[in-house]
Amino acid sequence: MAAVGSGGSPASAGPGAVSAGALEPGTATAAHRRLKYISLAVLVVQNASLILSIRYARTLPGDRFFATTAVVMAEVLKGVTCLLLLFAQKRGNVKHLVLFLHEAVLVQYVDTLKLAVPSLIYTLQNNLQYVAISNLPAATFQVTYQLKILTTALFSVLMLNRSLSRLQWASLLLLFTGVAIVQAQQAGGGGPRPLDQNPGAGLAAVVASCLSSGFAGVYFEKILKGSSGSVWLRNLQLGLFGTALGLVGLWWAEGTAVAHRGFFFGYTPAVWGVVLNQAFGGLLVAVVVKYADNILKGFATSLSIVLSTVASIRLFGFHVDPLFALGAGLVIGAVYLYSLPRGTAKAIASASASTSGPCTRQQPPGQPPPSQLSSHRGDVSTEPFLPKLLTKVKGS
């Protein structure tokens, strides 16, 4: 697990991985392709199943569990899992693990405290997701939640001085338009809805969740630039803060009810499935996301929208009308376009420019092509977001 937690993709695994000469080129290529397909399947299933399972658990008849307790339990399980993984990295040596954690968590307390801010926001985000999914159909939430791409991009431009291509700006506009159409369909009464659901509250919760997700992800990336801590250590630190902050939120929002009815009131196998999905699904994604490029992640998001919609029709009687189909189609297209590498995006732009007129720009002699120019270390289209595999852990 150590190589998975801190390494790169198999193509750049370094000396600790299997040497290039140890495998036949065809075998290595086939193995990498197989890992990409496995990554795609895991990303699609995790993206769709978490939302569907929360929706299912929150709409079951009978006693409804406290969402704040589920958030706390997910944080506890994630923290314990990361602790066991670090224990395995230290080859079962308790003394080495204790010394390592003392150094990483207590001695370097400044780095630890920096994680309190994103942990607070992630805890808030997880609670907001329960509110949103309890008041919106799963398919509608899945489409609307893609606004996190827009918020993450905007915060990246503002906080990290990143630049977006024209195609990416166009895809963000397309994304916003698609979400607006879906919400207009929802406001227009797209099918019957239970009386205890408030679409306005659901929309407000998902927008707040997208804003918090975008800010926390970019802030997390900014403070961890150049950090040498493994993904398991960072998630353990986030889990410590998340558990403490989740308990504070539980006490503030539902403390009296939890004290009266019990922490595990309303827990059913379906609820435990949600908790386990939140706790381990994100960690699983953290492992496989290194094998998935941006196109594959965008494709996985698009497939998860389709899967959530189909499952919502079967499980919850969700009605797909032309307006929803149009909005969802625009969002799927926007996600795919935004995930294209910058070189591909420029090729598309050049192709469209050449068809509209001979206004192409000549490259100065001796200057490398634009695709070889490194305009910024944090190019949104070519560098995977560091918090991507960690924000997944916190609820995405």
Short mmCIF file of C-alpha atoms in Angstrom, two decimals:
data_model
loop_
_atom_site.label_atom_id
_atom_site.label_comp_id
_atom_site.label_asym_id
_atom_site.label_seq_id
_atom_site.Cartn_x
_atom_site.Cartn_y
_atom_site.Cartn_z
CA MET A 1 0.00 0.00 0.00
CA ALA A 2 2.92 2.34 0.52
CA ALA A 3 3.60 2.61 -3.18
CA VAL A 4 -0.05 3.21 -3.88
CA GLY A 5 -0.40 5.90 -1.28
CA SER A 6 2.54 8.01 -2.27
CA GLY A 7 3.62 7.04 -5.70
CA GLY A 8 2.59 8.07 -9.16
CA SER A 9 1.10 6.13 -12.00
CA PRO A 10 2.68 2.87 -13.11
CA ALA A 11 4.40 4.65 -15.94
CA SER A 12 6.30 6.82 -13.48
CA ALA A 13 6.50 4.58 -10.48
CA GLY A 14 10.28 4.99 -10.14
CA PRO A 15 12.93 2.63 -8.85
CA GLY A 16 10.65 1.05 -6.27
CA ALA A 17 8.39 -0.39 -8.93
CA VAL A 18 8.99 -3.22 -11.34
CA SER A 19 11.65 -2.18 -13.82
CA ALA A 20 10.66 -1.51 -17.37
CA GLY A 21 12.76 -4.36 -18.64
CA ALA A 22 11.11 -6.87 -16.34
CA LEU A 23 7.92 -6.90 -18.38
CA GLU A 24 7.31 -7.27 -22.07
CA PRO A 25 5.98 -4.00 -23.58
CA GLY A 26 2.80 -5.67 -24.71
CA THR A 27 2.23 -7.20 -21.29
CA ALA A 28 2.81 -3.86 -19.52
CA THR A 29 0.47 -2.08 -21.92
CA ALA A 30 -2.26 -4.69 -21.49
CA ALA A 31 -1.90 -4.60 -17.69
CA HIS A 32 -2.11 -0.80 -17.65
CA ARG A 33 -5.17 -0.87 -19.91
CA ARG A 34 -6.80 -3.43 -17.62
CA LEU A 35 -6.09 -1.23 -14.58
CA LYS A 36 -7.65 1.75 -16.36
CA TYR A 37 -10.83 -0.20 -17.06
CA ILE A 38 -10.94 -1.39 -13.45
CA SER A 39 -10.45 2.22 -12.33
CA LEU A 40 -13.29 3.33 -14.57
CA ALA A 41 -15.63 0.71 -13.12
CA VAL A 42 -14.70 1.57 -9.53
CA LEU A 43 -15.15 5.31 -10.10
CA VAL A 44 -18.54 4.85 -11.76
CA VAL A 45 -19.87 2.47 -9.12
CA GLN A 46 -18.62 4.58 -6.20
CA ASN A 47 -19.92 7.86 -7.64
CA ALA A 48 -23.37 6.45 -8.30
CA SER A 49 -23.77 4.01 -5.40
CA LEU A 50 -23.06 6.53 -2.64
CA ILE A 51 -25.77 8.90 -3.80
CA LEU A 52 -28.27 6.12 -4.51
CA SER A 53 -27.63 4.43 -1.16
CA ILE A 54 -28.06 7.69 0.78
CA ARG A 55 -31.27 8.43 -1.10
CA TYR A 56 -32.55 4.91 -0.44
CA ALA A 57 -31.69 5.00 3.27
CA ARG A 58 -33.23 8.46 3.76
CA THR A 59 -36.51 7.58 2.03
CA LEU A 60 -37.16 4.23 3.72
CA PRO A 61 -40.32 4.12 5.84
CA GLY A 62 -39.85 3.94 9.58
CA ASP A 63 -37.45 5.62 11.96
CA ARG A 64 -34.97 7.91 10.22
CA PHE A 65 -31.38 7.78 11.42
CA PHE A 66 -29.47 10.90 12.43
CA ALA A 67 -27.29 12.03 9.54
CA THR A 68 -24.75 13.62 11.89
CA THR A 69 -24.04 10.24 13.51
CA ALA A 70 -23.45 8.66 10.10
CA VAL A 71 -20.92 11.41 9.26
CA VAL A 72 -19.08 10.80 12.55
CA MET A 73 -19.04 7.01 12.06
CA ALA A 74 -17.63 7.38 8.54
CA GLU A 75 -14.85 9.59 9.87
CA VAL A 76 -14.02 7.12 12.64
CA LEU A 77 -13.86 4.17 10.23
CA LYS A 78 -11.70 6.12 7.78
CA GLY A 79 -9.32 7.16 10.51
CA VAL A 80 -9.00 3.61 11.86
CA THR A 81 -8.45 2.25 8.35
CA CYS A 82 -5.70 4.77 7.60
CA LEU A 83 -4.10 4.00 10.97
CA LEU A 84 -4.03 0.27 10.12
CA LEU A 85 -2.55 1.02 6.69
CA LEU A 86 0.21 3.12 8.28
CA PHE A 87 0.76 0.28 10.77
CA ALA A 88 1.21 -2.10 7.83
CA GLN A 89 3.65 0.34 6.21
CA LYS A 90 5.74 0.19 9.37
CA ARG A 91 5.72 -3.62 9.08
CA GLY A 92 3.72 -4.05 12.27
CA ASN A 93 6.25 -2.23 14.44
CA VAL A 94 4.21 -0.36 17.05
CA LYS A 95 7.18 1.66 18.29
CA HIS A 96 8.02 2.93 14.79
CA LEU A 97 4.38 3.82 14.19
CA VAL A 98 4.11 5.77 17.47
CA LEU A 99 7.35 7.67 16.78
CA PHE A 100 6.21 8.42 13.24
CA LEU A 101 2.80 9.72 14.36
CA HIS A 102 4.39 11.75 17.16
CA GLU A 103 6.68 13.43 14.65
CA ALA A 104 4.08 13.92 11.92
CA VAL A 105 1.10 14.96 14.07
CA LEU A 106 2.51 16.55 17.24
CA VAL A 107 6.00 17.82 16.44
CA GLN A 108 4.89 19.17 13.07
CA TYR A 109 1.74 20.56 14.65
CA VAL A 110 1.60 23.55 12.31
CA ASP A 111 1.08 21.26 9.31
CA THR A 112 -1.50 19.33 11.30
CA LEU A 113 -3.43 22.45 12.27
CA LYS A 114 -3.52 23.57 8.64
CA LEU A 115 -5.76 20.58 7.95
CA ALA A 116 -8.38 21.80 10.43
CA VAL A 117 -9.85 24.22 7.88
CA PRO A 118 -10.48 21.74 5.05
CA SER A 119 -11.59 19.14 7.60
CA LEU A 120 -14.21 21.54 8.95
CA ILE A 121 -15.45 22.28 5.45
CA TYR A 122 -15.51 18.60 4.47
CA THR A 123 -17.53 17.77 7.60
CA LEU A 124 -19.99 20.52 6.72
CA GLN A 125 -20.09 19.28 3.14
CA ASN A 126 -20.92 15.71 4.18
CA ASN A 127 -23.81 16.90 6.33
CA LEU A 128 -25.07 19.13 3.52
CA GLN A 129 -25.08 16.18 1.16
CA TYR A 130 -27.51 14.34 3.41
CA VAL A 131 -29.78 17.39 3.43
CA ALA A 132 -29.59 17.73 -0.35
CA ILE A 133 -30.14 14.06 -1.18
CA SER A 134 -33.02 13.86 1.32
CA ASN A 135 -34.82 16.65 -0.58
CA LEU A 136 -33.84 16.01 -4.21
CA PRO A 137 -34.15 12.95 -6.46
CA ALA A 138 -30.84 11.11 -6.78
CA ALA A 139 -30.54 11.85 -10.50
CA THR A 140 -31.26 15.56 -9.98
CA PHE A 141 -28.68 15.74 -7.20
CA GLN A 142 -26.09 13.90 -9.30
CA VAL A 143 -26.49 16.38 -12.16
CA THR A 144 -26.60 19.47 -9.95
CA TYR A 145 -23.62 18.36 -7.88
CA GLN A 146 -21.41 18.68 -10.96
CA LEU A 147 -21.39 22.40 -10.18
CA LYS A 148 -18.42 21.48 -7.99
CA ILE A 149 -16.38 21.45 -11.23
CA LEU A 150 -17.34 25.09 -11.77
CA THR A 151 -16.58 26.16 -8.20
CA THR A 152 -13.27 24.27 -8.13
CA ALA A 153 -12.20 25.88 -11.40
CA LEU A 154 -13.11 29.37 -10.21
CA PHE A 155 -11.31 28.96 -6.88
CA SER A 156 -8.28 27.59 -8.76
CA VAL A 157 -8.16 30.70 -10.91
CA LEU A 158 -8.57 33.01 -7.90
CA MET A 159 -6.34 31.23 -5.37
CA LEU A 160 -3.76 29.41 -7.48
CA ASN A 161 -3.57 31.80 -10.48
CA ARG A 162 -4.35 29.01 -12.88
CA SER A 163 -5.47 29.63 -16.43
CA LEU A 164 -8.32 27.90 -18.24
CA SER A 165 -8.55 27.32 -21.96
CA ARG A 166 -11.38 28.77 -24.00
CA LEU A 167 -12.86 25.31 -24.35
CA GLN A 168 -12.86 24.89 -20.58
CA TRP A 169 -14.59 28.24 -20.05
CA ALA A 170 -17.15 27.24 -22.68
CA SER A 171 -17.67 23.88 -20.99
CA LEU A 172 -18.24 25.61 -17.63
CA LEU A 173 -20.89 27.80 -19.23
CA LEU A 174 -22.44 24.69 -20.77
CA LEU A 175 -22.34 23.01 -17.36
CA PHE A 176 -24.12 25.90 -15.65
CA THR A 177 -26.76 25.98 -18.40
CA GLY A 178 -27.43 22.25 -18.06
CA VAL A 179 -27.79 22.46 -14.28
CA ALA A 180 -30.12 25.46 -14.63
CA ILE A 181 -32.33 23.51 -17.04
CA VAL A 182 -32.50 20.53 -14.68
CA GLN A 183 -33.41 22.79 -11.76
CA ALA A 184 -36.05 24.54 -13.87
CA GLN A 185 -37.53 21.12 -14.60
CA GLN A 186 -37.46 20.30 -10.88
CA ALA A 187 -39.10 23.61 -9.93
CA GLY A 188 -41.75 23.03 -12.59
CA GLY A 189 -42.85 19.87 -10.79
CA GLY A 190 -41.18 17.14 -12.80
CA GLY A 191 -43.26 14.30 -11.40
CA PRO A 192 -44.82 13.72 -7.97
CA ARG A 193 -42.70 14.26 -4.87
CA PRO A 194 -43.16 13.22 -1.24
CA LEU A 195 -44.69 15.84 1.03
CA ASP A 196 -41.74 15.85 3.44
CA GLN A 197 -39.26 16.93 0.74
CA ASN A 198 -38.29 20.54 0.09
CA PRO A 199 -36.58 21.02 -3.31
CA GLY A 200 -35.60 24.58 -2.38
CA ALA A 201 -33.74 23.39 0.69
CA GLY A 202 -32.16 20.60 -1.36
CA LEU A 203 -30.93 23.06 -4.01
CA ALA A 204 -29.52 25.42 -1.37
CA ALA A 205 -27.73 22.51 0.31
CA VAL A 206 -26.19 21.18 -2.90
CA VAL A 207 -25.01 24.66 -3.97
CA ALA A 208 -23.45 25.22 -0.54
CA SER A 209 -21.87 21.77 -0.76
CA CYS A 210 -20.39 22.58 -4.19
CA LEU A 211 -18.98 25.89 -2.93
CA SER A 212 -17.44 24.23 0.11
CA SER A 213 -16.07 21.38 -2.01
CA GLY A 214 -14.42 23.76 -4.46
CA PHE A 215 -12.87 25.99 -1.81
CA ALA A 216 -11.72 23.15 0.45
CA GLY A 217 -10.17 21.22 -2.42
CA VAL A 218 -8.18 24.17 -3.74
CA TYR A 219 -7.19 25.31 -0.24
CA PHE A 220 -6.10 21.78 0.59
CA GLU A 221 -3.95 21.62 -2.53
CA LYS A 222 -2.41 25.01 -1.78
CA ILE A 223 -1.33 24.19 1.76
CA LEU A 224 -0.02 20.74 0.81
CA LYS A 225 2.14 21.87 -2.11
CA GLY A 226 5.53 20.33 -1.53
CA SER A 227 4.34 18.25 1.42
CA SER A 228 5.92 14.83 1.74
CA GLY A 229 3.16 13.23 3.81
CA SER A 230 1.48 10.14 2.38
CA VAL A 231 -2.17 10.10 1.42
CA TRP A 232 -2.91 7.79 4.38
CA LEU A 233 -1.27 10.15 6.88
CA ARG A 234 -3.18 13.14 5.52
CA ASN A 235 -6.46 11.24 5.64
CA LEU A 236 -5.72 10.14 9.20
CA GLN A 237 -5.15 13.77 10.20
CA LEU A 238 -8.33 14.80 8.39
CA GLY A 239 -10.17 11.97 10.12
CA LEU A 240 -9.04 13.12 13.56
CA PHE A 241 -10.33 16.64 12.96
CA GLY A 242 -13.40 15.34 11.12
CA THR A 243 -14.41 13.12 14.03
CA ALA A 244 -13.99 15.93 16.58
CA LEU A 245 -15.79 18.51 14.43
CA GLY A 246 -18.50 15.99 13.53
CA LEU A 247 -19.20 15.39 17.22
CA VAL A 248 -19.47 19.14 17.77
CA GLY A 249 -21.93 19.38 14.89
CA LEU A 250 -23.89 16.43 16.24
CA TRP A 251 -24.14 18.04 19.67
CA TRP A 252 -25.19 21.39 18.20
CA ALA A 253 -27.75 20.12 15.67
CA GLU A 254 -29.18 16.93 17.17
CA GLY A 255 -27.57 16.53 20.58
CA THR A 256 -30.80 16.33 22.58
CA ALA A 257 -32.45 13.86 20.21
CA VAL A 258 -29.35 11.65 20.04
CA ALA A 259 -29.03 11.65 23.83
CA HIS A 260 -32.69 10.64 24.14
CA ARG A 261 -32.88 8.00 21.37
CA GLY A 262 -29.31 6.78 21.14
CA PHE A 263 -26.38 7.23 18.77
CA PHE A 264 -27.37 4.33 16.52
CA PHE A 265 -31.10 5.08 16.46
CA GLY A 266 -32.65 4.12 13.13
CA TYR A 267 -29.59 2.23 11.89
CA THR A 268 -30.45 -0.55 9.45
CA PRO A 269 -28.27 -2.61 7.11
CA ALA A 270 -28.93 0.04 4.46
CA VAL A 271 -27.61 2.78 6.77
CA TRP A 272 -24.51 0.77 7.58
CA GLY A 273 -24.03 0.34 3.84
CA VAL A 274 -24.04 4.12 3.43
CA VAL A 275 -21.52 4.56 6.27
CA LEU A 276 -19.19 1.89 4.85
CA ASN A 277 -19.50 3.38 1.37
CA GLN A 278 -18.54 6.80 2.67
CA ALA A 279 -15.70 5.44 4.76
CA PHE A 280 -14.10 2.99 2.35
CA GLY A 281 -15.38 4.12 -1.04
CA GLY A 282 -13.30 7.27 -0.99
CA LEU A 283 -10.19 5.39 0.13
CA LEU A 284 -10.72 2.90 -2.67
CA VAL A 285 -10.98 5.75 -5.15
CA ALA A 286 -7.75 7.19 -3.73
CA VAL A 287 -6.06 3.94 -4.75
CA VAL A 288 -7.48 3.61 -8.27
CA VAL A 289 -7.65 7.27 -9.29
CA LYS A 290 -3.89 7.25 -9.97
CA TYR A 291 -4.55 4.95 -12.91
CA ALA A 292 -7.28 7.19 -14.34
CA ASP A 293 -6.42 10.20 -16.46
CA ASN A 294 -8.66 13.27 -16.67
CA ILE A 295 -10.60 11.93 -19.66
CA LEU A 296 -11.32 8.68 -17.86
CA LYS A 297 -12.47 10.54 -14.73
CA GLY A 298 -14.75 12.75 -16.82
CA PHE A 299 -16.11 9.69 -18.60
CA ALA A 300 -16.70 8.00 -15.22
CA THR A 301 -18.64 11.03 -13.99
CA SER A 302 -20.79 11.00 -17.13
CA LEU A 303 -21.49 7.29 -16.79
CA SER A 304 -22.36 7.70 -13.10
CA ILE A 305 -24.98 10.32 -14.04
CA VAL A 306 -26.52 7.89 -16.53
CA LEU A 307 -26.37 5.04 -14.01
CA SER A 308 -27.94 7.16 -11.26
CA THR A 309 -30.74 8.20 -13.60
CA VAL A 310 -31.49 4.64 -14.73
CA ALA A 311 -31.37 3.35 -11.14
CA SER A 312 -33.61 6.20 -9.96
CA ILE A 313 -36.21 5.21 -12.52
CA ARG A 314 -36.16 1.62 -11.29
CA LEU A 315 -35.85 2.24 -7.55
CA PHE A 316 -37.67 5.50 -6.91
CA GLY A 317 -40.03 5.88 -9.88
CA PHE A 318 -38.11 8.89 -11.18
CA HIS A 319 -39.64 10.42 -14.32
CA VAL A 320 -37.29 11.59 -17.09
CA ASP A 321 -38.86 14.26 -19.26
CA PRO A 322 -37.30 16.01 -22.28
CA LEU A 323 -36.20 19.00 -20.17
CA PHE A 324 -34.26 16.82 -17.73
CA ALA A 325 -32.75 14.82 -20.58
CA LEU A 326 -31.59 18.05 -22.26
CA GLY A 327 -30.05 19.44 -19.08
CA ALA A 328 -28.36 16.16 -18.15
CA GLY A 329 -27.03 15.81 -21.69
CA LEU A 330 -25.49 19.29 -21.54
CA VAL A 331 -23.87 18.50 -18.18
CA ILE A 332 -22.45 15.20 -19.45
CA GLY A 333 -21.04 16.93 -22.52
CA ALA A 334 -19.59 19.74 -20.42
CA VAL A 335 -17.88 17.30 -18.06
CA TYR A 336 -16.30 15.49 -20.98
CA LEU A 337 -15.13 18.69 -22.70
CA TYR A 338 -13.69 20.10 -19.48
CA SER A 339 -11.71 16.92 -18.85
CA LEU A 340 -9.98 16.98 -22.24
CA PRO A 341 -6.22 17.60 -22.06
CA ARG A 342 -5.16 21.06 -23.13
CA GLY A 343 -3.41 19.77 -26.23
CA THR A 344 -6.62 18.13 -27.41
CA ALA A 345 -8.61 21.24 -26.55
CA LYS A 346 -6.26 23.40 -28.64
CA ALA A 347 -6.50 20.93 -31.51
CA ILE A 348 -10.29 21.20 -31.42
CA ALA A 349 -10.09 24.98 -31.28
CA SER A 350 -7.62 25.03 -34.19
CA ALA A 351 -9.84 22.73 -36.23
CA SER A 352 -12.88 24.93 -35.68
CA ALA A 353 -10.84 28.05 -36.48
CA SER A 354 -9.55 26.55 -39.71
CA THR A 355 -13.08 25.78 -40.87
CA SER A 356 -14.30 29.30 -40.11
CA GLY A 357 -11.47 31.16 -41.86
CA PRO A 358 -7.73 31.50 -42.43
CA CYS A 359 -7.04 33.36 -39.21
CA THR A 360 -4.50 30.90 -37.84
CA ARG A 361 -1.58 32.13 -35.85
CA GLN A 362 1.93 31.26 -37.05
CA GLN A 363 4.38 29.88 -34.51
CA PRO A 364 7.55 32.00 -34.15
CA PRO A 365 10.69 30.25 -35.46
CA GLY A 366 12.58 28.24 -32.86
CA GLN A 367 9.74 28.34 -30.31
CA PRO A 368 8.25 25.02 -29.20
CA PRO A 369 4.57 24.31 -29.87
CA PRO A 370 2.05 25.53 -27.28
CA SER A 371 1.50 21.97 -26.06
CA GLN A 372 5.15 21.88 -24.97
CA LEU A 373 5.05 25.18 -23.13
CA SER A 374 4.57 24.91 -19.39
CA SER A 375 2.52 28.01 -18.67
CA HIS A 376 1.88 27.05 -15.07
CA ARG A 377 2.74 24.17 -12.81
CA GLY A 378 -0.88 23.75 -11.82
CA ASP A 379 -2.54 23.44 -15.21
CA VAL A 380 -6.10 22.39 -14.48
CA SER A 381 -6.38 20.28 -17.60
CA THR A 382 -3.15 18.33 -17.32
CA GLU A 383 -2.35 18.03 -13.62
CA PRO A 384 -4.73 15.91 -11.56
CA PHE A 385 -6.05 17.80 -8.55
CA LEU A 386 -4.24 16.62 -5.43
CA PRO A 387 -7.36 17.04 -3.30
CA LYS A 388 -9.37 15.08 -5.84
CA LEU A 389 -8.42 11.78 -4.29
CA LEU A 390 -8.77 13.22 -0.81
CA THR A 391 -11.99 15.12 -1.27
CA LYS A 392 -13.45 11.86 -2.47
CA VAL A 393 -12.65 10.54 0.87
CA LYS A 394 -14.62 13.24 2.48
CA GLY A 395 -17.69 12.85 0.40
CA SER A 396 -18.04 13.52 -3.19
#
